[in-house]
Amino acid sequence: MGSGSGTKKKHWAEKARMWAWYDEVARRTDWSDHRLDKEFARKPGVSLTPDLRARVFGAIKGKNARQPTGNKDWRSASELAAAVGAHPSFAGTEELYHANVWSFIQERFVKAEDLERRTDVLLERYALVRIDPLTSDDFSTTVMKLGLPALYKRSLALSLHNLPHLDQFSLLWNLYLATEQAIDWHIRKFLESQLDRWLDNFFFERFAARGFHLEFYTAAIDAMMKARIDPMATTCSVQYLGALSSRIVLPSKWSS
């Protein structure tokens, strides 16, 4: 929704992204905002002069988390994140800036094929597999003993154990959205509770000191509850994702 001037209102997650990134950069060293500006704010080849002083990092730190815009001499937010992340003292900060949590919680609808694709990317990256335990000789007996929800929880815990923290969110979010037409609603409720805990911890760790933990956390939960598979998706696509959602996820080394 735009403002009266015709500019698009910035999503709260963009403010959160900039603050989280700035705070992580500031945590790494005792550099002042001015030193960070001198080191990173300018595009290559732009000289710093008395009348051309950047106040980029101070603006990001401020209450509006203002991104660097409107000056051709300064790096954009993504360029700034890349430049800072390339410095040995700030390695890894770019990953936080580009973390899926910021974009996923801005999604209202996700195409079914995109949801399946990005889930498959994570599974392949971390050597995870999806198995239908009801048709697997190795797991059918366990399902009879424990029930599908209990087996699902145990296998997912194994799968998440070695994933980086930010990718844990990505996998949980994708699996949760795919359960919109789940065969077993217990699985959807379990994934919902796991996401709730992850989001609560994440926003507490990143924003409690700023006094924004509850505001951002509740907004993220609201986004999670409203996120849906694109209504233009075919019934077959949605039902296929629903069927996939009942398959357990576990490390490939445990699948045989």
Short mmCIF file of C-alpha atoms in Angstrom, two decimals:
data_model
loop_
_atom_site.label_atom_id
_atom_site.label_comp_id
_atom_site.label_asym_id
_atom_site.label_seq_id
_atom_site.Cartn_x
_atom_site.Cartn_y
_atom_site.Cartn_z
CA MET A 1 0.00 0.00 0.00
CA GLY A 2 1.48 3.32 -1.01
CA SER A 3 1.55 6.60 0.81
CA GLY A 4 -0.03 9.82 -0.36
CA SER A 5 3.15 10.73 -2.23
CA GLY A 6 2.94 7.54 -4.27
CA THR A 7 5.90 5.83 -2.61
CA LYS A 8 5.48 2.24 -1.56
CA LYS A 9 5.45 1.63 2.17
CA LYS A 10 8.46 -0.40 3.29
CA HIS A 11 7.64 -3.80 4.75
CA TRP A 12 8.60 -4.10 8.41
CA ALA A 13 10.86 -7.05 7.55
CA GLU A 14 13.13 -4.74 5.57
CA LYS A 15 13.61 -2.57 8.64
CA ALA A 16 14.32 -5.70 10.67
CA ARG A 17 16.78 -6.94 8.04
CA MET A 18 18.79 -3.71 8.10
CA TRP A 19 18.87 -3.53 11.89
CA ALA A 20 19.86 -7.18 12.29
CA TRP A 21 22.63 -6.79 9.72
CA TYR A 22 23.92 -3.54 11.23
CA ASP A 23 23.91 -4.96 14.76
CA GLU A 24 25.83 -8.04 13.61
CA VAL A 25 28.42 -5.86 11.87
CA ALA A 26 28.74 -3.62 14.94
CA ARG A 27 29.10 -6.66 17.19
CA ARG A 28 32.19 -7.87 15.32
CA THR A 29 34.44 -4.86 16.01
CA ASP A 30 34.57 -1.54 17.82
CA TRP A 31 34.58 0.45 14.57
CA SER A 32 32.58 3.68 14.66
CA ASP A 33 29.84 4.42 12.12
CA HIS A 34 32.15 7.03 10.61
CA ARG A 35 34.92 4.49 10.09
CA LEU A 36 32.46 2.02 8.56
CA ASP A 37 31.25 4.78 6.23
CA LYS A 38 34.80 5.63 5.17
CA GLU A 39 35.63 1.98 4.56
CA PHE A 40 32.50 0.75 2.81
CA ALA A 41 29.85 3.37 1.94
CA ARG A 42 31.40 4.76 -1.23
CA LYS A 43 31.27 3.04 -4.57
CA PRO A 44 34.70 2.18 -6.02
CA GLY A 45 36.43 5.25 -7.43
CA VAL A 46 34.46 7.81 -5.40
CA SER A 47 36.70 10.02 -3.27
CA LEU A 48 35.63 11.23 0.14
CA THR A 49 35.70 15.03 0.40
CA PRO A 50 34.62 17.43 3.17
CA ASP A 51 31.33 18.08 1.36
CA LEU A 52 30.83 14.41 0.51
CA ARG A 53 30.63 12.64 3.82
CA ALA A 54 28.54 9.52 4.03
CA ARG A 55 26.28 8.97 7.00
CA VAL A 56 25.06 5.61 5.79
CA PHE A 57 25.67 3.41 8.83
CA GLY A 58 24.28 5.96 11.26
CA ALA A 59 21.10 6.15 9.18
CA ILE A 60 20.75 2.37 9.21
CA LYS A 61 21.24 2.27 12.97
CA GLY A 62 18.56 4.93 13.52
CA LYS A 63 14.90 4.39 14.36
CA ASN A 64 13.83 4.13 10.71
CA ALA A 65 16.67 1.82 9.62
CA ARG A 66 17.02 3.96 6.51
CA GLN A 67 18.68 2.21 3.60
CA PRO A 68 21.26 4.03 1.44
CA THR A 69 19.29 5.46 -1.48
CA GLY A 70 19.20 8.56 -3.62
CA ASN A 71 22.95 9.13 -3.95
CA LYS A 72 24.76 7.63 -6.92
CA ASP A 73 28.06 7.78 -5.03
CA TRP A 74 26.97 5.42 -2.26
CA ARG A 75 26.60 1.69 -2.47
CA SER A 76 23.08 0.25 -2.38
CA ALA A 77 22.07 -1.88 0.60
CA SER A 78 22.91 -5.16 -1.15
CA GLU A 79 26.20 -3.75 -2.48
CA LEU A 80 27.03 -2.54 1.00
CA ALA A 81 26.33 -5.97 2.49
CA ALA A 82 28.59 -7.58 -0.12
CA ALA A 83 31.43 -5.12 0.47
CA VAL A 84 31.26 -5.48 4.24
CA GLY A 85 30.97 -9.26 4.04
CA ALA A 86 34.13 -9.44 1.92
CA HIS A 87 36.17 -7.96 4.78
CA PRO A 88 37.74 -10.66 7.00
CA SER A 89 36.38 -9.05 10.17
CA PHE A 90 32.81 -9.28 8.91
CA ALA A 91 32.75 -12.64 7.14
CA GLY A 92 29.29 -14.20 7.28
CA THR A 93 27.37 -10.96 7.75
CA GLU A 94 26.21 -10.98 4.13
CA GLU A 95 24.49 -14.32 4.72
CA LEU A 96 22.39 -12.71 7.45
CA TYR A 97 21.44 -9.85 5.13
CA HIS A 98 20.32 -12.28 2.42
CA ALA A 99 18.70 -14.80 4.78
CA ASN A 100 15.42 -16.25 3.53
CA VAL A 101 13.62 -15.25 6.72
CA TRP A 102 13.35 -11.65 5.46
CA SER A 103 11.84 -12.54 2.09
CA PHE A 104 9.75 -15.55 3.12
CA ILE A 105 7.78 -13.63 5.75
CA GLN A 106 6.90 -11.08 3.07
CA GLU A 107 5.29 -13.76 0.90
CA ARG A 108 1.51 -13.92 0.85
CA PHE A 109 1.29 -16.61 -1.81
CA VAL A 110 3.90 -19.09 -3.04
CA LYS A 111 3.68 -21.01 -6.29
CA ALA A 112 3.49 -24.75 -5.71
CA GLU A 113 6.36 -25.45 -8.10
CA ASP A 114 8.56 -22.83 -6.42
CA LEU A 115 7.83 -24.32 -3.01
CA GLU A 116 8.79 -27.80 -4.18
CA ARG A 117 11.91 -26.52 -5.97
CA ARG A 118 13.33 -24.60 -3.03
CA THR A 119 12.61 -27.51 -0.69
CA ASP A 120 14.43 -29.88 -3.01
CA VAL A 121 17.42 -27.51 -3.12
CA LEU A 122 17.74 -27.69 0.66
CA LEU A 123 17.31 -31.45 0.75
CA GLU A 124 20.04 -31.92 -1.85
CA ARG A 125 22.39 -29.39 -0.23
CA TYR A 126 22.29 -31.16 3.13
CA ALA A 127 21.97 -34.77 1.91
CA LEU A 128 18.41 -35.20 3.17
CA VAL A 129 15.72 -37.40 1.68
CA ARG A 130 11.95 -37.76 1.90
CA ILE A 131 10.58 -41.24 2.43
CA ASP A 132 7.02 -42.52 2.57
CA PRO A 133 7.19 -44.54 5.80
CA LEU A 134 3.91 -46.30 5.08
CA THR A 135 5.33 -48.01 1.99
CA SER A 136 8.88 -48.50 3.28
CA ASP A 137 9.79 -51.90 4.67
CA ASP A 138 12.34 -50.20 6.93
CA PHE A 139 9.86 -47.82 8.55
CA SER A 140 6.38 -49.33 8.30
CA THR A 141 6.84 -51.28 11.55
CA THR A 142 8.06 -48.14 13.33
CA VAL A 143 4.98 -46.26 12.13
CA MET A 144 2.80 -48.98 13.61
CA LYS A 145 4.62 -48.68 16.95
CA LEU A 146 5.05 -44.91 17.25
CA GLY A 147 2.52 -43.45 14.86
CA LEU A 148 3.36 -41.20 11.92
CA PRO A 149 3.51 -37.86 13.85
CA ALA A 150 6.03 -39.21 16.37
CA LEU A 151 8.23 -40.70 13.65
CA TYR A 152 8.00 -37.47 11.66
CA LYS A 153 9.15 -35.44 14.68
CA ARG A 154 12.12 -37.71 15.39
CA SER A 155 13.31 -37.84 11.80
CA LEU A 156 12.99 -34.08 11.34
CA ALA A 157 15.00 -33.47 14.53
CA LEU A 158 17.80 -35.57 13.05
CA SER A 159 17.58 -33.62 9.80
CA LEU A 160 17.70 -30.20 11.43
CA HIS A 161 20.56 -31.05 13.76
CA ASN A 162 23.41 -30.25 11.36
CA LEU A 163 21.72 -27.48 9.39
CA PRO A 164 22.89 -23.87 9.84
CA HIS A 165 20.43 -21.92 11.96
CA LEU A 166 19.06 -19.78 9.12
CA ASP A 167 18.54 -22.78 6.86
CA GLN A 168 16.64 -24.54 9.64
CA PHE A 169 14.07 -21.79 9.24
CA SER A 170 13.98 -22.18 5.45
CA LEU A 171 13.31 -25.91 5.66
CA LEU A 172 10.68 -25.56 8.39
CA TRP A 173 8.89 -22.78 6.52
CA ASN A 174 8.79 -24.68 3.24
CA LEU A 175 7.62 -27.90 4.88
CA TYR A 176 4.95 -26.00 6.80
CA LEU A 177 3.51 -24.27 3.73
CA ALA A 178 3.35 -27.59 1.90
CA THR A 179 1.00 -28.97 4.58
CA GLU A 180 -1.89 -26.70 3.56
CA GLN A 181 -3.68 -29.83 2.32
CA ALA A 182 -1.85 -32.25 4.60
CA ILE A 183 -3.17 -35.76 5.09
CA ASP A 184 -2.25 -35.64 8.79
CA TRP A 185 -3.02 -32.31 10.48
CA HIS A 186 -0.79 -33.28 13.44
CA ILE A 187 2.22 -32.74 11.17
CA ARG A 188 1.09 -29.22 10.27
CA LYS A 189 0.55 -28.34 13.94
CA PHE A 190 3.98 -29.72 14.82
CA LEU A 191 5.71 -27.68 12.10
CA GLU A 192 3.75 -24.63 13.19
CA SER A 193 5.02 -25.05 16.76
CA GLN A 194 8.61 -25.49 15.54
CA LEU A 195 8.41 -22.34 13.45
CA ASP A 196 6.86 -20.45 16.35
CA ARG A 197 9.77 -21.41 18.60
CA TRP A 198 12.38 -20.58 15.95
CA LEU A 199 10.88 -17.17 15.23
CA ASP A 200 10.50 -16.34 18.91
CA ASN A 201 14.14 -17.20 19.63
CA PHE A 202 15.44 -15.45 16.52
CA PHE A 203 13.63 -12.17 17.07
CA PHE A 204 14.44 -12.21 20.78
CA GLU A 205 18.15 -12.67 20.14
CA ARG A 206 18.25 -10.03 17.43
CA PHE A 207 15.83 -7.38 18.69
CA ALA A 208 15.22 -7.65 22.43
CA ALA A 209 17.87 -4.99 23.09
CA ARG A 210 16.09 -2.64 20.69
CA GLY A 211 12.71 -3.33 22.29
CA PHE A 212 11.26 -4.83 19.10
CA HIS A 213 11.20 -8.55 19.95
CA LEU A 214 7.46 -8.87 20.49
CA GLU A 215 6.48 -6.53 17.67
CA PHE A 216 8.55 -8.34 15.07
CA TYR A 217 7.85 -11.81 16.43
CA THR A 218 4.07 -11.37 16.42
CA ALA A 219 4.20 -9.84 12.94
CA ALA A 220 6.21 -12.84 11.71
CA ILE A 221 3.71 -15.27 13.24
CA ASP A 222 0.88 -13.37 11.56
CA ALA A 223 2.71 -13.69 8.24
CA MET A 224 3.19 -17.42 8.82
CA MET A 225 -0.50 -17.97 9.54
CA LYS A 226 -1.57 -16.05 6.43
CA ALA A 227 0.95 -17.54 3.97
CA ARG A 228 -0.66 -19.82 1.41
CA ILE A 229 0.08 -21.79 -1.72
CA ASP A 230 -0.84 -19.71 -4.76
CA PRO A 231 -4.61 -20.12 -5.27
CA MET A 232 -3.96 -20.34 -9.02
CA ALA A 233 -2.12 -23.63 -8.48
CA THR A 234 -3.87 -26.70 -9.82
CA THR A 235 -5.68 -28.97 -7.40
CA CYS A 236 -3.28 -31.76 -8.37
CA SER A 237 -0.26 -29.62 -7.42
CA VAL A 238 -1.67 -28.78 -4.01
CA GLN A 239 -2.73 -32.37 -3.34
CA TYR A 240 0.71 -33.59 -4.43
CA LEU A 241 2.39 -31.26 -1.93
CA GLY A 242 -0.05 -32.47 0.71
CA ALA A 243 0.91 -36.06 0.01
CA LEU A 244 4.61 -35.17 0.13
CA SER A 245 4.12 -33.51 3.50
CA SER A 246 3.36 -36.84 5.15
CA ARG A 247 6.74 -38.22 4.11
CA ILE A 248 9.43 -38.17 6.76
CA VAL A 249 12.58 -36.12 6.18
CA LEU A 250 15.84 -37.60 7.38
CA PRO A 251 19.56 -37.73 6.55
CA SER A 252 20.23 -39.98 3.58
CA LYS A 253 22.69 -42.06 5.63
CA TRP A 254 19.76 -43.13 7.83
CA SER A 255 17.50 -44.08 4.94
CA SER A 256 18.99 -47.49 4.26
#
